[in-house]
Structures are given as structure tokens and as C-alpha cells.
Coordinates of C-alpha atoms and ligand atoms in Angstrom, one line a residue:
X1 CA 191.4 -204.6 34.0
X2 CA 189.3 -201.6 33.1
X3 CA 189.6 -198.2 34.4
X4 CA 187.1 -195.4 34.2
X5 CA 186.2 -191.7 35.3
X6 CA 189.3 -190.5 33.5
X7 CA 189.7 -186.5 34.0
X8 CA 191.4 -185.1 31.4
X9 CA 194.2 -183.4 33.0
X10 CA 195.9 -179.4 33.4
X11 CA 199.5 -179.3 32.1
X12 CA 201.9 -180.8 35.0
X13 CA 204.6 -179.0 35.8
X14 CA 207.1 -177.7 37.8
X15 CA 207.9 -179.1 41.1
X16 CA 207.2 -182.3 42.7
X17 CA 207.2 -182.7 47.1
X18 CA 207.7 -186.4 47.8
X19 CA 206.8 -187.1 51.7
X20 CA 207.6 -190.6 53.5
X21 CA 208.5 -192.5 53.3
X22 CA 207.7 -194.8 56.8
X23 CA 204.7 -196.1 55.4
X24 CA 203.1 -194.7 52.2
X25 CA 204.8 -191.8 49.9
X26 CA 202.8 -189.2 48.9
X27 CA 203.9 -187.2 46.3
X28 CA 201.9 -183.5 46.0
X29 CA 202.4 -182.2 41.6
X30 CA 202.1 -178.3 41.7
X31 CA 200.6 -177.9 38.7
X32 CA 200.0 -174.1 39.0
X33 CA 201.1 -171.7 36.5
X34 CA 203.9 -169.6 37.3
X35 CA 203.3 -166.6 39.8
X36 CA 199.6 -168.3 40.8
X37 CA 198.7 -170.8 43.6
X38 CA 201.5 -172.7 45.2
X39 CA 203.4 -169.9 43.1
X40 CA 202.5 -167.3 44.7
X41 CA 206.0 -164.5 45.1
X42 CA 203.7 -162.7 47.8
X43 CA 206.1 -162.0 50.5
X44 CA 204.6 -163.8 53.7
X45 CA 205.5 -163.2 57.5
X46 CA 206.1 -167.0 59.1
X47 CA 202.9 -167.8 61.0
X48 CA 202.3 -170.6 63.4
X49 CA 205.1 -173.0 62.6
X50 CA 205.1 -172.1 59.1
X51 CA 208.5 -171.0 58.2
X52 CA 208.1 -170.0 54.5
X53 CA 208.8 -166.6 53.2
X54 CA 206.1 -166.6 50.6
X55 CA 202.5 -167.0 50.1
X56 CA 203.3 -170.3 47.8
X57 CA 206.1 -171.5 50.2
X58 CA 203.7 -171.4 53.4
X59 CA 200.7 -173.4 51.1
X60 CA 202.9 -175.9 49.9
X61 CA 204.9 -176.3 53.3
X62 CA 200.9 -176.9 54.9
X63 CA 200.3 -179.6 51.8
X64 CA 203.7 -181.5 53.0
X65 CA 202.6 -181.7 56.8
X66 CA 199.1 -182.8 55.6
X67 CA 200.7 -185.3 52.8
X68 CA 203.4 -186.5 56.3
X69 CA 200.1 -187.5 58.0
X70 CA 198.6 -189.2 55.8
X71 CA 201.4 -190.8 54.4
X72 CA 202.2 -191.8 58.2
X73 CA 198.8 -193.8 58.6
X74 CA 198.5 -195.5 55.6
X75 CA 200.1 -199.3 54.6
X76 CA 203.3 -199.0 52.1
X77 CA 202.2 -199.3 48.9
X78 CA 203.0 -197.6 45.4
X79 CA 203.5 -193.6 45.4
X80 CA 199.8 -191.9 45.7
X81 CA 200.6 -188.8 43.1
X82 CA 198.2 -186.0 44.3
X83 CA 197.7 -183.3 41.9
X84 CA 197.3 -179.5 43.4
X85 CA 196.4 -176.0 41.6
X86 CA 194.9 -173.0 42.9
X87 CA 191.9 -172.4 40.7
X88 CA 188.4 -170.3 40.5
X89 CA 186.0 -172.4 42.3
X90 CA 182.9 -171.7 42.6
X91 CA 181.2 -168.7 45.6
X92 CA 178.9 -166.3 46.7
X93 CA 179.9 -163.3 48.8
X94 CA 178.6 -165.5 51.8
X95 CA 179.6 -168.7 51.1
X96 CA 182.3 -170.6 49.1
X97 CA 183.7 -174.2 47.8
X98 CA 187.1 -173.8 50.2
X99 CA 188.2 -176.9 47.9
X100 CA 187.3 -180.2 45.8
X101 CA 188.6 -183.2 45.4
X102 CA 189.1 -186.8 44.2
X103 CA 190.2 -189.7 42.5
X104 CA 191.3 -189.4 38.9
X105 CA 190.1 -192.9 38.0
X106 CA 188.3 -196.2 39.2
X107 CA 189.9 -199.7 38.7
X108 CA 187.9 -203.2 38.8
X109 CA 188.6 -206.7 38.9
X110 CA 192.8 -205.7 39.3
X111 CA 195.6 -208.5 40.9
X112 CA 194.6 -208.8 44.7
X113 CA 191.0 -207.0 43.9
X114 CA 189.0 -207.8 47.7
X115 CA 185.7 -208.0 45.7
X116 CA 185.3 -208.8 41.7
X117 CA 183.2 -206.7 39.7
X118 CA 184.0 -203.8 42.2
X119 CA 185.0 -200.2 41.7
X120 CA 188.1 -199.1 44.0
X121 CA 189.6 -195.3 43.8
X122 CA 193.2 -195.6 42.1
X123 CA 195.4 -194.8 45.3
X124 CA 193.8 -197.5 46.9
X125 CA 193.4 -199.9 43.9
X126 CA 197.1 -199.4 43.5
X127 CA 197.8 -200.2 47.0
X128 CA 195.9 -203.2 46.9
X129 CA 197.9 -204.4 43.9
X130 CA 201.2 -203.5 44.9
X131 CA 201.5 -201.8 41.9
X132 CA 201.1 -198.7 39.7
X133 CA 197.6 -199.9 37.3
X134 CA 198.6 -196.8 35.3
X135 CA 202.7 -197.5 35.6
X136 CA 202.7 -193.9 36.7
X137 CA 200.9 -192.2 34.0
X138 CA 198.6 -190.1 35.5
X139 CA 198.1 -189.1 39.7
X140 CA 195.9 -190.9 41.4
X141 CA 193.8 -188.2 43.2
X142 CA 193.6 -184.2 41.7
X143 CA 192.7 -181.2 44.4
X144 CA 192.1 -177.8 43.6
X145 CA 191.3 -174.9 46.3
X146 CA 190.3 -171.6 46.1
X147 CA 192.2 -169.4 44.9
X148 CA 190.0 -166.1 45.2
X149 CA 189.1 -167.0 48.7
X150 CA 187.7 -163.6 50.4
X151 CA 187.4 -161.3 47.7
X152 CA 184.4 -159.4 47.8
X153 CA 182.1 -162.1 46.3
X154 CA 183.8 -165.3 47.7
X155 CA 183.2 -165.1 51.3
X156 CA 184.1 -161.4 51.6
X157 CA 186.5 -161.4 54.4
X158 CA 187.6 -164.3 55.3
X159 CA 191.2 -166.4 54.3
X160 CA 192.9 -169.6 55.0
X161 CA 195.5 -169.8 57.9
X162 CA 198.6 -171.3 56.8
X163 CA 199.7 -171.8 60.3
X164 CA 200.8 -175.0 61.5
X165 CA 199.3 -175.0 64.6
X166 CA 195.5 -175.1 64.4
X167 CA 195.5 -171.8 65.8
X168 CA 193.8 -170.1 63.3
X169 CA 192.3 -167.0 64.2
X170 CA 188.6 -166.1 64.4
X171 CA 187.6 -165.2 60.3
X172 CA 190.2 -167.5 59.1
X173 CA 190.0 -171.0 57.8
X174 CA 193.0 -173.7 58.8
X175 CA 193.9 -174.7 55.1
X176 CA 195.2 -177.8 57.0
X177 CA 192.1 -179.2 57.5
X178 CA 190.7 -178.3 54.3
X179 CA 193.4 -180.0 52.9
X180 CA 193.3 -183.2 55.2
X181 CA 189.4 -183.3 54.3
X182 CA 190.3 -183.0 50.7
X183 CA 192.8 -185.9 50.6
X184 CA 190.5 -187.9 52.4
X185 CA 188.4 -187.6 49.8
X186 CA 191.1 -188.2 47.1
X187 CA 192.1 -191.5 49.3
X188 CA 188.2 -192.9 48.6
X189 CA 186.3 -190.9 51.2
X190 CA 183.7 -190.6 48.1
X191 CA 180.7 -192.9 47.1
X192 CA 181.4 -193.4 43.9
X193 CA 178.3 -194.4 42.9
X194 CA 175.6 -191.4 42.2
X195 CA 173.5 -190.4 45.1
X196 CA 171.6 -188.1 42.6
X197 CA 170.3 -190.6 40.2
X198 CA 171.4 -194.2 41.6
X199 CA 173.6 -194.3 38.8
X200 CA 176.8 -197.3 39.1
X201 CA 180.0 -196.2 37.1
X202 CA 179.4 -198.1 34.1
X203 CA 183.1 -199.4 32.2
X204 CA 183.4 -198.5 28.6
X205 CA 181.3 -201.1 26.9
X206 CA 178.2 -200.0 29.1
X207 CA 178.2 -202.5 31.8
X208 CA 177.6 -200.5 35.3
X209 CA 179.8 -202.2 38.5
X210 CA 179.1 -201.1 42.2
X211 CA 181.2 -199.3 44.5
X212 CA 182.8 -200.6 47.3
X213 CA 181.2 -198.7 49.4
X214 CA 178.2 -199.8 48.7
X215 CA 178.3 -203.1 50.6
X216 CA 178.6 -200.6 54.0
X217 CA 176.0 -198.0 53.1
X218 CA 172.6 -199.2 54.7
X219 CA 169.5 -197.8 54.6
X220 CA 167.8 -197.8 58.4
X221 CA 164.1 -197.4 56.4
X222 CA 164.8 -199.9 53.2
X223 CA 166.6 -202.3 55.3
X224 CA 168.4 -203.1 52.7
X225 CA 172.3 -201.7 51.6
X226 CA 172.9 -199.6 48.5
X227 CA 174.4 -203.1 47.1
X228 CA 171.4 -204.8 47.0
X229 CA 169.1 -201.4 45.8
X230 CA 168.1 -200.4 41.9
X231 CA 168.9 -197.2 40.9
X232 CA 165.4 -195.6 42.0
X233 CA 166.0 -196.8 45.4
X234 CA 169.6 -195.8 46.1
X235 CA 168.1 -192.3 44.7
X236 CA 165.3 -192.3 47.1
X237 CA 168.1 -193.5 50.1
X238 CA 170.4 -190.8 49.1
X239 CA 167.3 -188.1 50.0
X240 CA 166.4 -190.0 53.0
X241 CA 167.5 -187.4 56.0
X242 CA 169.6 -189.5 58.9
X243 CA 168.2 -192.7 57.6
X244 CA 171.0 -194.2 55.9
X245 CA 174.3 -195.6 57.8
X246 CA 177.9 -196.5 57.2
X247 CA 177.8 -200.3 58.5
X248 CA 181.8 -200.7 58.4
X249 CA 183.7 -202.6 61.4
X250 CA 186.0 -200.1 61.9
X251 CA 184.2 -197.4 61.7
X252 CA 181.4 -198.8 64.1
X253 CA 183.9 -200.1 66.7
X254 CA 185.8 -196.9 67.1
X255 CA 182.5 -194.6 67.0
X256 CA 181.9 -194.6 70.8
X257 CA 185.3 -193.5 71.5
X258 CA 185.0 -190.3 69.1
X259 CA 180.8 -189.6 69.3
X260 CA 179.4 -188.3 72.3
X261 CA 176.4 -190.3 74.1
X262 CA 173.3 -188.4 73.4
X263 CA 172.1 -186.6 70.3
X264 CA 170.5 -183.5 71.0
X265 CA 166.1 -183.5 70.1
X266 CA 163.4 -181.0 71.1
X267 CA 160.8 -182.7 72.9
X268 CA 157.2 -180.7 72.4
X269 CA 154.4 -181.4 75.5
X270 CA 150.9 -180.3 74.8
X271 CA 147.7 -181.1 76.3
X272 CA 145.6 -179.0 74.6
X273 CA 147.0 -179.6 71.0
X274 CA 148.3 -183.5 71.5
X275 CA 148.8 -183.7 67.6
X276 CA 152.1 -181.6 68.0
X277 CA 153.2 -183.8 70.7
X278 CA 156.2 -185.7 70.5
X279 CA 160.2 -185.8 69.6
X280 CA 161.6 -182.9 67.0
X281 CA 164.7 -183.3 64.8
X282 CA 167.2 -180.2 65.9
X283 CA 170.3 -178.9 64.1
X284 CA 172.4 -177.7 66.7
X285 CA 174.4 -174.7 66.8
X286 CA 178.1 -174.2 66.9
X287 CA 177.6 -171.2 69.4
X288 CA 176.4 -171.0 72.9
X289 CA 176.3 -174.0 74.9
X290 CA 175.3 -177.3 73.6
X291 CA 172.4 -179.3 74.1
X292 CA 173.1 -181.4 77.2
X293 CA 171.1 -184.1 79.7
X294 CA 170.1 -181.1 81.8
X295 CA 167.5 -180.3 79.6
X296 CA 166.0 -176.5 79.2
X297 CA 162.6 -177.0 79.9
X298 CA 160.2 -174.1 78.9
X299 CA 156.8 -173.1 77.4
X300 CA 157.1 -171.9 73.5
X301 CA 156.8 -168.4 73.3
X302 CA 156.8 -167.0 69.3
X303 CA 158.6 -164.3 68.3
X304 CA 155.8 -161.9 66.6
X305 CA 155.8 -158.8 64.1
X306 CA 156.7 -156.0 66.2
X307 CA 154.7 -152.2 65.9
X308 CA 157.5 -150.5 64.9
X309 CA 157.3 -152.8 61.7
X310 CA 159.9 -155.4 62.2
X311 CA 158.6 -158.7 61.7
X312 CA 159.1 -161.6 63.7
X313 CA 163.0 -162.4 62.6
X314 CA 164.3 -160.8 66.0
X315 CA 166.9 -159.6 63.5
X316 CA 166.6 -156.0 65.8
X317 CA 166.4 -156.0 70.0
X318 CA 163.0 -157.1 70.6
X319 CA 160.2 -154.6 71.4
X320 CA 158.8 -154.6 75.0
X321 CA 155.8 -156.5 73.8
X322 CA 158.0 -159.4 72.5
X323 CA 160.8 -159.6 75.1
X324 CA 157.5 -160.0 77.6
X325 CA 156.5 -162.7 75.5
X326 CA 159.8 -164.6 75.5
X327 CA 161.7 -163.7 78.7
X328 CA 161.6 -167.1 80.9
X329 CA 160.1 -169.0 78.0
X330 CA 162.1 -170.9 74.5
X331 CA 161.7 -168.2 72.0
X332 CA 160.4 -169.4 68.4
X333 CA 162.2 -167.3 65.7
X334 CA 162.4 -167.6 62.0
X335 CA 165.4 -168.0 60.1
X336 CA 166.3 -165.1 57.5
X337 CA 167.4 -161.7 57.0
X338 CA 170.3 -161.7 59.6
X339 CA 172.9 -164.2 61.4
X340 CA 171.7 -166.7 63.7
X341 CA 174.0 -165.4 66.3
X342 CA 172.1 -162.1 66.6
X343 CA 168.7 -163.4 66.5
X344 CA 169.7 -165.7 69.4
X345 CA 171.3 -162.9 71.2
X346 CA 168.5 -160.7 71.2
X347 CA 166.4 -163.2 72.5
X348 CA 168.9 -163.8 75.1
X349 CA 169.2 -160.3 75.8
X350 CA 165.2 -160.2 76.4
X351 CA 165.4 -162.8 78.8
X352 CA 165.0 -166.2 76.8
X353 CA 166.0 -169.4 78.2
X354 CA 166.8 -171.1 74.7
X355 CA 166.0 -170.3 71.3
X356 CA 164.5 -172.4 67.9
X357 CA 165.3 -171.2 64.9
X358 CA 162.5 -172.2 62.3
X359 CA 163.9 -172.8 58.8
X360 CA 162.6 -170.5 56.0
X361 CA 163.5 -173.1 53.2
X362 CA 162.1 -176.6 52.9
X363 CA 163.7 -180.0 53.5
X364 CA 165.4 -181.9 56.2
X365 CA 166.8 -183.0 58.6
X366 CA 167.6 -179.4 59.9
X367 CA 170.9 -178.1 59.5
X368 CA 172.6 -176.6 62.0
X369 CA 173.0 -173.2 62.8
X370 CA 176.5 -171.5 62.0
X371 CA 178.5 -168.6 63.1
X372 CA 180.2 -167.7 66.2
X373 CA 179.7 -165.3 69.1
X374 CA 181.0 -166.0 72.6
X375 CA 178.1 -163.9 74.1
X376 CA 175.9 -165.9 73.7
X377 CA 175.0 -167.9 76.9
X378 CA 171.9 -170.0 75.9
X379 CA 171.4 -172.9 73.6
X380 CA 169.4 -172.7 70.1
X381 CA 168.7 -175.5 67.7
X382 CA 167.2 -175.3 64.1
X383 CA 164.0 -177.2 63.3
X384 CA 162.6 -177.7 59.8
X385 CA 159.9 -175.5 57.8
X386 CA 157.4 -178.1 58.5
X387 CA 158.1 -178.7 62.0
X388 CA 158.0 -174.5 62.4
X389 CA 154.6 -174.3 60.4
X390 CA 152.9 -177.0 62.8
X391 CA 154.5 -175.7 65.7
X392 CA 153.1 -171.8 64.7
X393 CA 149.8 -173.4 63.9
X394 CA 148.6 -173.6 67.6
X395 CA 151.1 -171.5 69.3
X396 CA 148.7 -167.7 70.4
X397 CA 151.3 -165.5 69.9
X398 CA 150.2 -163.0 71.7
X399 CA 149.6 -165.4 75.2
X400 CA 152.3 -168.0 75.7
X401 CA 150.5 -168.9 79.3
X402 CA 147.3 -170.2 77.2
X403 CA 148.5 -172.2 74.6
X404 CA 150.8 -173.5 77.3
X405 CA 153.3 -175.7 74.3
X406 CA 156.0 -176.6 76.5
X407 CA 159.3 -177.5 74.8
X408 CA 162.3 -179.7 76.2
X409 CA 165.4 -179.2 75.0
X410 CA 168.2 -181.7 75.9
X411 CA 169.3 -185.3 74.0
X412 CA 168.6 -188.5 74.3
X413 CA 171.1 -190.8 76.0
X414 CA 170.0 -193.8 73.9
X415 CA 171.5 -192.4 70.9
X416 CA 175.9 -191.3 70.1
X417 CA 175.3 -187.6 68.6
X418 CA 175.3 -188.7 64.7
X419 CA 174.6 -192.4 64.8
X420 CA 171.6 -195.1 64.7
X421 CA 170.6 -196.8 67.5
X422 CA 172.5 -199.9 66.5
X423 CA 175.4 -197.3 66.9
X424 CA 176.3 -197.0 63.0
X425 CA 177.5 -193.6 61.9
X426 CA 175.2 -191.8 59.6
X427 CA 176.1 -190.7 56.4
X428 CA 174.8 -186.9 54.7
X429 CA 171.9 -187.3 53.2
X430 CA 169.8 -184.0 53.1
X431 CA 166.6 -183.5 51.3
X432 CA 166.7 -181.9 48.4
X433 CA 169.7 -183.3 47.0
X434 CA 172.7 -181.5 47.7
X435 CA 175.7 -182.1 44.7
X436 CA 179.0 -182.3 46.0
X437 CA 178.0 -182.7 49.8
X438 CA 175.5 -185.5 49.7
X439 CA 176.1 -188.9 50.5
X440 CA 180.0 -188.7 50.5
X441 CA 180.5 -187.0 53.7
X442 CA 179.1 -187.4 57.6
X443 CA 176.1 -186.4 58.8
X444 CA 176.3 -182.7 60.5
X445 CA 174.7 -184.1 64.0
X446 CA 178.4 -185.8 64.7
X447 CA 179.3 -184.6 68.2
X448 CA 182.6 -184.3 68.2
X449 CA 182.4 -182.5 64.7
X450 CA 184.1 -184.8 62.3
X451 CA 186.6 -183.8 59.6
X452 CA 184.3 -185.7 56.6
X453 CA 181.4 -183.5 56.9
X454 CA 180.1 -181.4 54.5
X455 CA 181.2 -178.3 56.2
X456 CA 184.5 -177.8 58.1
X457 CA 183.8 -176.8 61.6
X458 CA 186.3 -174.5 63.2
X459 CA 186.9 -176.5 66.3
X460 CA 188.0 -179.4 64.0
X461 CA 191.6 -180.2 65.3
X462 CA 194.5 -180.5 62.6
X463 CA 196.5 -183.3 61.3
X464 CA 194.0 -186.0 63.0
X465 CA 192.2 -188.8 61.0
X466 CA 192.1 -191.1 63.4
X467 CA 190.1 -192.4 67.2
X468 CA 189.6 -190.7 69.2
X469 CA 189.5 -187.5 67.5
X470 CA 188.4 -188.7 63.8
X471 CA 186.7 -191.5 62.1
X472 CA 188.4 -190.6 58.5
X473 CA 190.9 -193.4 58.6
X474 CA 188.7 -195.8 60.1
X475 CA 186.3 -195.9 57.1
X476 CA 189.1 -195.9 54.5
X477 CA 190.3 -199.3 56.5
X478 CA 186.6 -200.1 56.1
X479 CA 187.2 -200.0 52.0
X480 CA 190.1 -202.1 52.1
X481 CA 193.2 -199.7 53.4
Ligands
ZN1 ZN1 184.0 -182.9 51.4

């Protein structure tokens, strides 16, 4: 029996919530100091189902409901100890890690071990054993959240909801689903094996075992899985951008009842420039209306540096000479400076029919574009630096009607918004490497947003993990749950 990947641990403490017991019992360890975290004395109005009095009442009281619905899916087995603190994590005044987590350790070759030589996260190693492999000395999974969430330089602003409801205001973020994201990765929603060098987990006299998710990850342009890959390769797969796919049964069965038919692609028609021709990755937005099989059909019209000195951002209303150039036509904008939703909303406002966002960064596939603003009537997609460059190559800025670039903008039926075409969910695998988003979570193009990718989405509904509304559960089934 070996075990690996050993964390060394805060002080536990204080209280302990046990939850089941139906089917499995989860057991959430405050480990926060006094006065911090699940601690907090704050007095707190009850908000959306949320009875408790105090700032660390209401968190702990959303950890229980989240711990309930887990605990309700998952076979009988051992009690998973989940350890939870309220700590500094890292942000930016625009962006922030809501929350991390994860299995303490990795067991192999343990009583009623599916595959030999095989690394398995604790909860479900000691599930699959029907017993503690630690006889209870440690938790099986540790989460931490963050605990300076909306101060001025960690996502100035905003807050979690602690509402049970999923009604969580605009400029809040349901801590329910962070939480239920979070525990799914704790459960062994994680890869195990490194996406950033290849690397397997290796025991303690040196000898590296796969993952068991490796024998599911495949990679559409290797052909091959991450089981059967060197090092070098699964690094390569890892930075290969909607090429590599979670093979599972359970997963893949349930897919069509959760994914929408159609994944959304800009289609570029030229005649006079045929070497642009042809089918465009998109990132789709999470405002305005989605890309759908009416497609927006349009000639390209780019957004150009305006007299008054404004560039070509459409980060201000566009001058007269620009909103001639894109009203009736797909505006071509670049990303920077200012939100997504007012660029697109000032192309809108000069009459665009859709908008594409150019990225300002390279890498791929192109994310989508974030933020929120119920004004905005037309669609807008992301495209990457590369794809913007050899678009602005040809396009005459100042003469739409000449260079003539027509751009369709709808999805293609053959394809479930986030899978293959063998209808295999993709896994996240942006180039450059992105640590502690990569590989372990869902591709952003899911339609319906899933709870496992990289960012929560706001229309994510809470306390699901399951068809039709989720595909979490499936792929821990996949792993042996
Ligand atoms: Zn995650």
C-alpha cells in the first residue's frame, strides 16, 4: 500500500458537521482560527434560506447543504473528512482564486483497487476499500476559500452569497457552487497526473504510477490516451486547445442530455482573399444572445482609430466615421482597455449586427468573453490573436463594401457545444499552460455551462452534479464511484 502527495496539515480544531448519513457521510473540520472564516462573530441578516445569525453560521450552514448533496449521491462508504479554512488566496483587483481544492493523498494497489499500479484520491480509495487506508488520521480532501474576497485588490466589489437559493444577486458569487465545484474536486474531479510537465506521481522509492484518469483522457490529434503517452507527449496533449477528450461511459452517455446540439464557429467567405476562407474557433459570450442555427450573416467591417484619438478598442461611442463603417455589418474590435460588454454595446449602439472581439494576448482556443449587461441585444464571440491578425490583414478599413469578407456567425449542428464529434466531452486544455485550471476542469465551450470548468458561470444552478443539469457526478462514476 503506498500513499503519496501528503500535505502537511493546519492545526484541526474546533468543530466537526457530520452530514448523512443515507448514503455517504461527509464530515466538514473547521479548522479556522477563532474569530476568522467559519468563525466569523459578524452579525448576519438571514438571506435566501439561510437562517444563521452570523457571517460563520451562514458559511458553514451553505458547506452542510453542499456536504447533504454530495453525501446524497455518492455509494456508502467510510466518512470523507473534508477539511475547510478561510485563508489569503491568491488576486488581483479584477480577478481572484474564489477557492482551491483537493485530495490530501493518493493510494495504489489498496484491497478492492479496480486497476493495479493505479493512483486513486483518498475519499474514493477509501470507498473502494470499505475502509479508512489512513484509519482516520488525516481528511481525505482539504478546501480553502477566500477570505479577503472584494477588498480593494481581490475583485474589488464583489462577495459570495450565502443564500440558499441560487438567487444570488448580480456582483455576488453563490458560495454554494464554489463550494460544490470545490468538493468535486476534492472527490477526484482532478488529473492527478501533471498536465505541465507529463509528470506521473511517483511513490517514495521513485517509481512513477498513472492516474486513473488517465485511461479516459484521449487525445483527438495523438490518438492515443494519456495512459499510453511519455511525459513529453501528455505535456504537448495538455497544450493542445479542444483536442483532448474525457472518453468515460457515463460521462459520454449522459452528455446529450446536458450539452446543447451545435457549438457555436464563425464561418469567414471571401472571394477575393480565399486564403482566409474557412471555419473560425469562437469563445462565446455570457451576454447578449447566444450563437444559434439562425446564423448572423454579415460583411466584416473593422473598428478603426478614430480622429478624436481613440483607437480602434470601441472602448468610447464610436465616431460617425466608424458607426458608418459598422452599422448593418459584424463589427471587428480588439480586446483591451475596457469590458467586453461596452465595446459590444457601442457597436450595437452604432448599428452592428454582431460583434468579434479579437484577442490582444496569444494562445488558444479563444476564451470567452465575460461580464454581464442585459442591454445588449446582439451576439459577440472572441477569436484568437492570430485569427484577428489574418483577419485585419485584408480587411480595408476604411471600405467594408470592397474587401467584401463576409462573416457567418451561428454553430454547427454536427457538433454538442463542448464535445468531439464522436460526442466525447472535452477537457481544458488552453495554450499557454494555465496552473490550476488546465486539464482538470471542462472546456469553457460547454453549452449548458458546467459546474467543472475553470470559471464559475453565474447561471450555473446550485446543489446539481448530476444529468441533466451536470456532468460532475457522471465522471466521478467514470473513476470508479
Ligand atoms: Zn476548479
Amino acid at each position: 500500500m503506498n500513499k503519496l502527495f501528503k500535505q502537511t496539515l493546519l492545526a484541526l480544531a474546533a468543530t466537526v458537521a457530520t452530514v448523512g448519513a443515507s448514503a455517504a457521510t461527509i464530515k466538514i473540520i473547521n479548522a479556522d482560527p477563532a474569530g476568522v472564516g467559519f468563525n466569523d462573530t459578524t452579525p448576519a441578516t438571514p438571506v435566501g434560506g439561510n437562517e444563521g445569525t452570523t457571517i460563520g453560521e451562514q458559511r458553514m450552514n451553505v458547506y452542510k447543504k453542499v456536504a447533504k448533496t454530495w453525501g446524497k449521491v455518492l455509494p456508502e462508504g467510510p466518512a470523507i473528512k473534508i477539511q475547510a479554512t478561510w485563508e489569503a488566496l491568491s488576486c488581483t483587483s479584477t480577478s481572484a482564486v474564489l477557492g482551491s481544492a483537493g485530495a490530501v493523498s493518493v493510494w495504489r494497489d489498496f484491497p478492492n483497487a479496480p486497476a493495479a499500479g493505479t493512483w486513486y484520491s483518498a475519499a474514493l480509495a477509501n470507498t473502494l476499500a470499505g475502509s479508512d487506508l489512513d484509519e482516520g488520521t488525516e481528511p481525505e480532501i482539504i478546501s480553502r476559500f477566500n477570505v479577503n474576497l472584494g477588498a480593494a485588490n481581490c475583485l474589488a466589489g464583489q462577495s459570495f452569497y450565502l443564500g440558499l437559493d441560487g438567487n444570488a444577486p448580480t456582483g455576488q458569487i453563490d458560495f454554494a457552487v464554489v463550494l460544490t465545484h470545490e468538493v468535486g474536486h476534492g472527490l477526484g474531479f482532478q488529473a492527478l497526473t501533471s498536465g505541465s510537465t507529463g509528470a506521473r506521481i511517483a511513490d517514495e522509492t521513485g517509481v512513477a504510477f498513472p492516474s486513473q484518469w488517465e485511461r479516459m483522457m484521449f487525445d483527438n490529434t495523438a490518438g492515443k490516451t494519456w495512459f499510453d503517452m511519455t511525459d513529453a507527449e501528455r505535456a504537448k496533449s495538455a497544450i493542445n486547445p479542444r483536442g483532448l477528450v474525457w472518453t468515460g461511459a457515463n460521462v459520454t452517455t449522459d452528455m446529450p442530455s446536458v450539452l446543447s446540439k451545435g457549438t457555436p464557429i464563425l464561418t469567414v467567405k471571401s472571394d477575393k482573399f480565399p486564403a482566409i476562407a474557412g471555419a473560425y474557433q469562437v469563445g462565446p459570450a455570457s451576454f447578449g444572445p447566444a450563437l444559434s442555427s439562425s446564423a448572423i450573416k454579415g460583411t466584416i467591417a473593422r473598428v478603426i482609430d478614430q480622429a478624436d484619438g481613440v483607437t480602434g478598442l470601441a472602448c468610447n461611442p464610436l465616431s460617425a466615421e466608424n458607426a458608418a463603417l459598422v452599422a448593418g455589418n459584424v463589427a471587428l474590435v480588439d480586446r483591451g482597455t475596457c469590458s467586453f460588454t461596452i465595446k459590444v454595446k457601442n457597436a450595437q449602439d452604432a448599428g452592428a449586427l454582431a460583434v468579434i472581439v479579437a484577442d490582444n494576448t496569444a494562445g488558444g482556443p479563444p476564451a470567452g468573453l465575460g461580464g454581464a449587461d442585459a442591454t445588449v441585444t446582439i451576439p459577440s464571440v472572441r477569436i484568437t490573436l492570430d485569427d484577428g491578425i489574418k483577419l485585419k490583414t485584408v480587411l480595408t478599413p476604411t471600405d467594408p463594401a470592397k474587401h467584401a469578407v463576409r462573416a457567418v456567425l451561428g454553430v454547427d449542428k454536427a457538433f454538442y457545444a463542448g464535445a468531439d464529434a464522436a460526442g466525447r466531452v472535452m477537457l481544458y486544455t488552453p495554450n499557454p499552460y494555465q496552473s490550476g485550471s488546465s486539464v482538470s476542469h471542462w472546456d469553457t465551450l460547454a453549452t449548458r455551462n458546467l459546474l467543472m470548468e475553470p470559471a464559475i458561470n453565474a447561471d450555473l444552478p446550485t446543489f446539481k452534479v448530476s444529468a441533466p443539469k451536470d456532468l460532475t457526478l457522471e465522471l466521478l462514476k467514470d473513476i470508479g464511484w
